[in-house]
Short mmCIF file of C-alpha atoms in Angstrom, two decimals:
data_model
loop_
_atom_site.label_atom_id
_atom_site.label_comp_id
_atom_site.label_asym_id
_atom_site.label_seq_id
_atom_site.Cartn_x
_atom_site.Cartn_y
_atom_site.Cartn_z
CA MET A 1 -53.39 -51.82 90.80
CA LYS A 2 -51.59 -53.49 93.70
CA ILE A 3 -49.83 -56.70 92.64
CA HIS A 4 -49.10 -59.50 95.09
CA ASP A 5 -46.68 -62.21 93.98
CA GLY A 6 -48.04 -65.24 95.79
CA GLN A 7 -44.81 -67.17 95.19
CA LEU A 8 -42.68 -64.96 97.43
CA SER A 9 -42.11 -65.47 101.17
CA ASP A 10 -44.99 -67.90 101.59
CA THR A 11 -44.00 -70.01 104.59
CA THR A 12 -47.35 -71.83 104.59
CA ASN A 13 -46.88 -73.34 101.12
CA ILE A 14 -45.79 -76.74 102.42
CA ASP A 15 -46.37 -80.43 101.76
CA SER A 16 -48.17 -82.75 104.15
CA ASN A 17 -47.69 -86.33 105.31
CA SER A 18 -50.95 -86.40 107.29
CA TYR A 19 -54.39 -87.39 106.02
CA LEU A 20 -55.53 -83.74 106.20
CA GLN A 21 -53.63 -80.59 107.04
CA ILE A 22 -54.65 -76.93 107.21
CA ASN A 23 -51.73 -74.75 106.16
CA SER A 24 -53.42 -71.38 106.57
CA CYS A 25 -56.89 -69.84 106.57
CA GLY A 26 -58.59 -66.56 107.26
CA ILE A 27 -61.32 -64.01 106.64
CA GLN A 28 -60.36 -60.84 104.79
CA VAL A 29 -61.87 -57.60 103.50
CA GLN A 30 -59.87 -56.19 100.60
CA SER A 31 -58.66 -52.66 101.33
CA HIS A 32 -57.16 -51.96 97.88
CA SER A 33 -58.96 -51.55 94.58
CA GLY A 34 -58.10 -54.15 91.97
CA LYS A 35 -55.51 -56.17 93.92
CA LEU A 36 -53.97 -58.80 91.63
CA THR A 37 -52.60 -62.04 93.08
CA TYR A 38 -50.58 -64.25 90.75
CA ARG A 39 -49.01 -67.64 91.38
CA LYS A 40 -47.56 -68.89 88.12
CA GLN A 41 -46.76 -72.32 89.55
CA GLY A 42 -49.77 -72.51 91.81
CA ARG A 43 -49.24 -73.93 95.30
CA ARG A 44 -48.41 -77.31 96.79
CA ASP A 45 -51.81 -77.45 98.45
CA TYR A 46 -55.49 -76.94 97.64
CA HIS A 47 -56.81 -73.39 97.83
CA ILE A 48 -60.40 -72.20 98.30
CA ILE A 49 -61.44 -68.58 97.81
CA TYR A 50 -65.05 -68.08 98.96
CA ILE A 51 -66.59 -64.69 98.12
CA ILE A 52 -69.13 -63.43 100.67
CA ASP A 53 -69.56 -59.92 99.32
CA GLY A 54 -68.05 -57.80 96.56
CA SER A 55 -66.42 -59.04 93.38
CA CYS A 56 -63.39 -61.11 92.41
CA GLU A 57 -62.20 -61.82 88.87
CA VAL A 58 -60.84 -65.36 88.86
CA GLU A 59 -58.77 -67.11 86.21
CA TYR A 60 -59.06 -70.89 86.29
CA ASN A 61 -57.37 -73.06 83.69
CA GLY A 62 -57.19 -70.13 81.28
CA THR A 63 -60.85 -69.09 81.67
CA LEU A 64 -61.89 -65.85 83.35
CA SER A 65 -64.94 -65.71 85.62
CA VAL A 66 -66.38 -62.98 87.83
CA LEU A 67 -67.30 -64.27 91.27
CA LYS A 68 -69.87 -62.19 93.13
CA ARG A 69 -71.28 -65.13 95.04
CA GLY A 70 -69.58 -68.50 95.18
CA PHE A 71 -66.09 -69.92 95.34
CA VAL A 72 -63.13 -71.29 93.41
CA LEU A 73 -61.22 -74.41 94.41
CA TYR A 74 -57.70 -74.59 93.00
CA PRO A 75 -55.87 -77.95 92.99
CA PRO A 76 -52.14 -78.14 93.74
CA HIS A 77 -49.68 -76.85 91.11
CA MET A 78 -52.30 -75.04 89.00
CA ALA A 79 -51.54 -71.41 88.11
CA GLN A 80 -53.60 -69.00 90.19
CA ARG A 81 -54.54 -65.51 89.13
CA TYR A 82 -57.30 -63.45 90.67
CA ILE A 83 -58.18 -59.77 91.10
CA GLU A 84 -60.17 -58.60 94.12
CA GLN A 85 -62.05 -55.33 94.07
CA LYS A 86 -62.03 -52.97 97.02
CA ASP A 87 -64.25 -53.96 99.98
CA THR A 88 -64.58 -57.53 98.71
CA LYS A 89 -65.06 -59.87 101.67
CA LYS A 90 -63.72 -63.38 101.28
CA LEU A 91 -62.94 -66.57 103.15
CA TRP A 92 -59.75 -68.40 102.17
CA ILE A 93 -58.06 -71.61 103.14
CA HIS A 94 -55.01 -73.63 102.04
CA PHE A 95 -55.08 -77.33 102.86
CA ASN A 96 -53.61 -80.64 101.72
CA GLY A 97 -53.00 -84.23 102.81
CA TYR A 98 -52.99 -87.70 101.31
CA SER A 99 -56.77 -88.11 101.78
CA VAL A 100 -57.92 -84.84 100.19
CA GLU A 101 -58.86 -86.34 96.81
CA GLU A 102 -61.01 -88.97 98.51
CA ILE A 103 -62.55 -86.37 100.85
CA LEU A 104 -63.49 -84.10 97.94
CA LYS A 105 -64.95 -87.03 96.01
CA GLU A 106 -67.13 -88.09 98.95
CA ALA A 107 -68.23 -84.47 99.40
CA ASN A 108 -69.21 -84.25 95.68
CA LEU A 109 -66.90 -81.26 95.50
CA SER A 110 -64.89 -80.66 92.33
CA CYS A 111 -62.10 -78.22 91.59
CA GLY A 112 -63.07 -75.17 89.55
CA VAL A 113 -65.31 -72.11 89.78
CA HIS A 114 -68.72 -72.56 91.40
CA HIS A 115 -71.45 -69.90 91.40
CA VAL A 116 -73.67 -70.60 94.40
CA PRO A 117 -75.96 -68.40 96.54
CA PRO A 118 -74.76 -67.14 99.93
CA SER A 119 -74.68 -69.83 102.62
CA PRO A 120 -74.85 -68.58 106.22
CA VAL A 121 -74.22 -72.18 107.32
CA CYS A 122 -70.93 -72.37 105.37
CA GLU A 123 -69.85 -68.99 106.70
CA LYS A 124 -70.63 -69.93 110.32
CA ILE A 125 -68.67 -73.19 110.04
CA PHE A 126 -65.72 -71.35 108.51
CA VAL A 127 -65.63 -68.72 111.26
CA GLN A 128 -65.48 -71.53 113.81
CA LEU A 129 -62.77 -73.24 111.73
CA VAL A 130 -60.57 -70.12 111.67
CA ALA A 131 -61.00 -69.55 115.41
CA GLU A 132 -60.12 -73.19 116.15
CA HIS A 133 -57.10 -73.16 113.82
CA ASN A 134 -55.73 -69.98 115.37
CA LYS A 135 -55.88 -71.42 118.88
CA LYS A 136 -52.93 -73.69 118.00
CA ILE A 137 -54.19 -76.19 120.58
CA VAL A 138 -53.54 -79.92 120.13
CA PRO A 139 -55.77 -81.77 119.56
CA SER A 140 -57.73 -79.25 117.49
CA ASN A 141 -61.22 -79.50 116.03
CA ALA A 142 -60.16 -77.49 112.97
CA LYS A 143 -59.79 -80.56 110.74
CA GLY A 144 -63.26 -81.78 111.69
CA LEU A 145 -64.69 -78.36 110.90
CA LEU A 146 -62.86 -78.37 107.54
CA LEU A 147 -64.47 -81.73 106.70
CA THR A 148 -67.88 -80.27 107.60
CA PHE A 149 -67.19 -77.13 105.57
CA LEU A 150 -66.20 -79.12 102.47
CA CYS A 151 -69.26 -81.37 102.72
CA THR A 152 -71.52 -78.32 103.11
CA LEU A 153 -69.97 -76.71 100.03
CA GLY A 154 -70.56 -79.91 98.06
CA LYS A 155 -74.20 -79.96 99.12
CA SER A 156 -74.66 -76.33 98.05
CA ILE A 157 -73.50 -77.22 94.51
CA HIS A 158 -75.69 -80.34 94.41
CA ASN A 159 -78.72 -78.37 95.63
CA ILE A 160 -78.25 -75.78 92.87
CA GLN A 161 -78.02 -78.51 90.21
CA THR A 162 -81.07 -80.32 91.61
CA THR A 163 -83.09 -77.11 91.76
CA ASN A 164 -82.20 -76.22 88.16
CA GLU A 165 -83.31 -79.68 87.04
CA LYS A 166 -86.64 -79.22 88.83
CA ILE A 167 -87.13 -75.77 87.29
CA ASP A 168 -86.46 -77.34 83.87
CA GLU A 169 -89.09 -79.99 84.64
CA ALA A 170 -91.58 -77.22 85.49
CA ILE A 171 -90.78 -75.46 82.21
CA SER A 172 -91.37 -78.71 80.30
CA PHE A 173 -94.65 -79.31 82.15
CA ILE A 174 -95.99 -75.87 81.24
CA THR A 175 -94.82 -76.31 77.64
CA MET A 176 -96.61 -79.64 77.29
CA ASN A 177 -99.76 -78.53 79.13
CA TYR A 178 -100.00 -74.86 78.18
CA ASN A 179 -103.77 -75.13 77.54
CA MET A 180 -104.51 -76.34 81.08
CA GLU A 181 -105.04 -74.39 84.29
CA ILE A 182 -101.66 -74.62 86.04
CA SER A 183 -101.10 -73.73 89.68
CA THR A 184 -97.86 -71.87 90.34
CA TRP A 185 -98.09 -72.94 93.98
CA GLU A 186 -98.23 -76.61 92.98
CA LEU A 187 -95.23 -76.19 90.66
CA ALA A 188 -93.28 -74.48 93.44
CA THR A 189 -94.20 -77.23 95.89
CA SER A 190 -93.01 -79.90 93.45
CA CYS A 191 -89.64 -78.09 93.36
CA ASN A 192 -89.49 -77.88 97.18
CA LEU A 193 -89.44 -74.09 96.92
CA SER A 194 -91.55 -71.26 98.22
CA GLU A 195 -93.77 -69.70 95.57
CA SER A 196 -91.80 -66.45 95.58
CA ARG A 197 -88.46 -68.28 95.27
CA PHE A 198 -89.83 -70.47 92.46
CA MET A 199 -91.09 -67.39 90.59
CA HIS A 200 -87.69 -65.72 90.92
CA LEU A 201 -85.72 -68.77 89.69
CA PHE A 202 -88.19 -69.45 86.87
CA LYS A 203 -87.95 -65.88 85.59
CA GLU A 204 -84.16 -65.97 85.94
CA ARG A 205 -84.03 -69.10 83.76
CA VAL A 206 -86.71 -68.26 81.16
CA GLY A 207 -86.97 -64.49 81.19
CA HIS A 208 -90.71 -64.58 81.95
CA SER A 209 -92.92 -65.41 84.88
CA PRO A 210 -94.69 -68.82 84.68
CA HIS A 211 -97.98 -67.08 83.80
CA SER A 212 -96.38 -64.91 81.11
CA TYR A 213 -94.54 -67.93 79.68
CA GLN A 214 -97.76 -69.95 79.50
CA GLN A 215 -99.61 -67.03 77.94
CA THR A 216 -96.92 -66.66 75.27
CA LEU A 217 -97.22 -70.37 74.42
CA ARG A 218 -100.99 -70.02 74.09
CA ILE A 219 -100.76 -67.02 71.80
CA ASN A 220 -98.03 -68.60 69.65
CA ASN A 221 -100.18 -71.69 69.16
CA SER A 222 -103.22 -69.58 68.36
CA LEU A 223 -101.22 -67.86 65.60
CA THR A 224 -100.63 -71.24 63.98
CA LEU A 225 -104.28 -72.26 64.29
CA LEU A 226 -105.55 -68.96 62.89
CA ALA A 227 -103.23 -69.15 59.90
CA SER A 228 -103.54 -72.84 59.09
CA THR A 229 -107.11 -73.87 60.02
CA GLN A 230 -110.67 -72.70 59.57
CA LEU A 231 -111.55 -73.19 63.23
CA SER A 232 -113.69 -70.44 64.71
CA ILE A 233 -112.11 -68.00 67.10
CA THR A 234 -114.24 -69.47 69.89
CA ASP A 235 -112.97 -72.98 69.12
CA ILE A 236 -109.36 -71.77 68.98
CA SER A 237 -109.84 -69.93 72.25
CA MET A 238 -111.10 -73.12 73.92
CA GLN A 239 -108.36 -75.24 72.35
CA ILE A 240 -105.52 -73.12 73.71
CA GLY A 241 -107.06 -72.88 77.18
CA TYR A 242 -109.24 -69.74 77.25
CA THR A 243 -112.89 -70.35 78.10
CA ASP A 244 -113.83 -66.74 77.29
CA PRO A 245 -113.20 -65.83 73.61
CA LEU A 246 -113.51 -62.11 74.38
CA TYR A 247 -110.73 -62.37 76.94
CA PHE A 248 -108.67 -64.35 74.44
CA SER A 249 -109.15 -61.56 71.87
CA ARG A 250 -107.97 -58.93 74.37
CA VAL A 251 -104.87 -60.94 75.28
CA PHE A 252 -104.17 -61.68 71.62
CA LYS A 253 -104.37 -57.98 70.68
CA LYS A 254 -102.10 -57.04 73.57
CA HIS A 255 -99.46 -59.48 72.29
CA THR A 256 -99.77 -58.92 68.54
CA GLY A 257 -101.27 -55.46 68.13
CA MET A 258 -104.27 -56.77 66.18
CA SER A 259 -107.40 -58.81 66.79
CA PRO A 260 -107.57 -62.54 65.90
CA LYS A 261 -109.80 -61.69 62.91
CA GLN A 262 -107.37 -59.09 61.64
CA TYR A 263 -104.45 -61.50 62.00
CA ARG A 264 -106.30 -64.26 60.13
CA ALA A 265 -107.15 -61.86 57.32
CA THR A 266 -103.55 -60.66 57.14
CA SER A 267 -102.06 -64.16 57.20
CA SER A 268 -104.41 -65.34 54.42
CA GLN A 269 -103.06 -62.60 52.12
CA THR A 270 -99.42 -63.67 52.47
#
């Protein structure tokens, strides 16, 4: 493992008297396997590591996280420790200034580890930022691009949180209305997502597709009705949302390994 002591010979680790200052930034592909960077005292500035591809093990405030997509924002004077795997591609920037706290607050951007999907917009802005910073021309547009980059990062976090809330609302809707015909397309539209994207996020959160989740709810409720009531199988089928009792029986057997009649007989013996 290659170890880099981030405290040594760092001429860019400086304070700032301006409202916003970029100390250093760049785009890098890691050429060594398992490179460890350690700054026991942190830095004087803010530090963003944005992973585009690959993997980086990040320690933040004593907690380890594996970043495959997303970024970490370190505040000044916090210990930094991270290990990059070979071929990991990252964006990085060190910045400070007396307005940074206010800028981050307005951008809804908090320090810490953030797992977010890839953002071509963020990456494009950052490439422009690096090019502008390296020109060393005064006045430079690099600070303006940094402001745009930070605001875009904040929006990416907010969008993830909002989407998760909407997925949770969809889960609750199916749970409360499991016996109704539910359109996946309508649920996706209510979440402002394509149907395929909605299906992916739903399955990621629940472990089942919307249809499979609804079907499981129906069967679980039928188990209760079969065991605790004398309702006919046809009535139970209708009550949980199946208009065809024969289809209900097939689905039930697929889930439980027995027919509704067999289950009722078994449950009455226990």
